[in-house]
XYZ file of C-alpha atoms in Angstrom:
97
model
C 118.760 79.360 96.429
C 117.741 82.075 98.886
C 120.613 84.030 100.444
C 120.426 85.880 103.767
C 123.191 88.422 104.462
C 123.312 89.312 108.152
C 125.700 89.308 111.087
C 123.224 88.984 113.988
C 119.671 87.977 113.130
C 118.526 84.376 113.045
C 118.521 82.880 109.553
C 115.028 82.142 108.242
C 114.327 78.510 107.472
C 115.207 77.585 103.912
C 117.766 80.370 103.478
C 121.553 80.137 103.085
C 123.316 82.400 105.583
C 126.311 84.539 104.661
C 128.052 87.100 106.850
C 130.001 89.217 104.336
C 129.290 90.885 100.976
C 131.992 88.917 99.153
C 130.334 85.655 100.237
C 126.970 86.871 98.910
C 128.553 87.982 95.636
C 130.288 84.623 95.243
C 126.892 82.908 95.454
C 125.294 85.451 93.105
C 127.962 84.666 90.509
C 126.725 81.058 90.367
C 123.446 82.238 88.833
C 121.510 80.053 91.272
C 120.328 82.764 93.681
C 116.596 83.367 93.270
C 116.179 85.687 96.235
C 118.502 87.689 98.472
C 117.752 89.528 101.705
C 120.268 92.130 102.838
C 121.261 93.778 106.076
C 123.380 96.910 105.743
C 125.502 97.050 108.893
C 127.530 93.863 109.216
C 129.843 94.740 112.067
C 132.958 95.629 110.067
C 132.562 98.345 107.425
C 136.073 97.555 106.168
C 134.714 94.193 104.991
C 131.715 95.876 103.396
C 128.010 96.417 103.827
C 124.825 95.165 102.244
C 124.929 98.209 99.965
C 128.076 96.792 98.371
C 126.011 93.821 97.201
C 123.376 96.154 95.733
C 126.098 98.083 93.875
C 127.606 94.838 92.539
C 124.233 93.609 91.260
C 123.516 97.000 89.671
C 126.875 96.997 87.862
C 126.400 93.425 86.634
C 122.898 94.166 85.346
C 124.149 97.300 83.551
C 127.297 95.803 82.022
C 126.852 92.026 81.785
C 123.096 91.490 81.328
C 122.999 89.790 84.744
C 119.503 88.657 85.690
C 118.977 89.891 89.244
C 117.256 87.809 91.894
C 114.399 89.141 93.977
C 116.073 91.589 96.397
C 114.859 92.523 99.879
C 116.350 94.787 102.522
C 115.865 93.881 106.185
C 118.243 96.485 107.643
C 117.108 98.573 110.620
C 119.410 101.409 109.490
C 116.819 103.759 107.965
C 119.135 105.957 105.895
C 121.083 102.960 104.589
C 117.825 101.155 103.808
C 116.673 104.110 101.705
C 119.978 104.165 99.810
C 119.768 100.422 99.187
C 116.148 100.656 98.013
C 117.107 103.403 95.537
C 119.801 101.082 94.201
C 117.276 98.255 93.896
C 114.918 100.554 91.978
C 117.780 101.327 89.596
C 118.444 97.598 89.183
C 114.791 97.050 88.233
C 114.902 99.878 85.698
C 118.085 98.523 84.137
C 116.785 94.951 84.075
C 113.603 96.007 82.281
C 115.437 97.687 79.360
């Protein structure tokens, strides 16, 4: 399953759309997500951002031997994108240990 986390953009064909980090994490927990594409700004920071999903994946890889899916960032927020990409790099390092 391919998961697309975004509040505004059109969902690419073949992807499952979610609007909030907790929805993305719920799908990740199933172990059936092969790819995830993340926006950062989702319209309500109190409900979370795409970075929250990156942090969750990183923690699961580090503590529970979670096998991460392919992770992409499609956020237009440059500083948030950089932060998310650093988290993804950490996930790759942890997953390769």
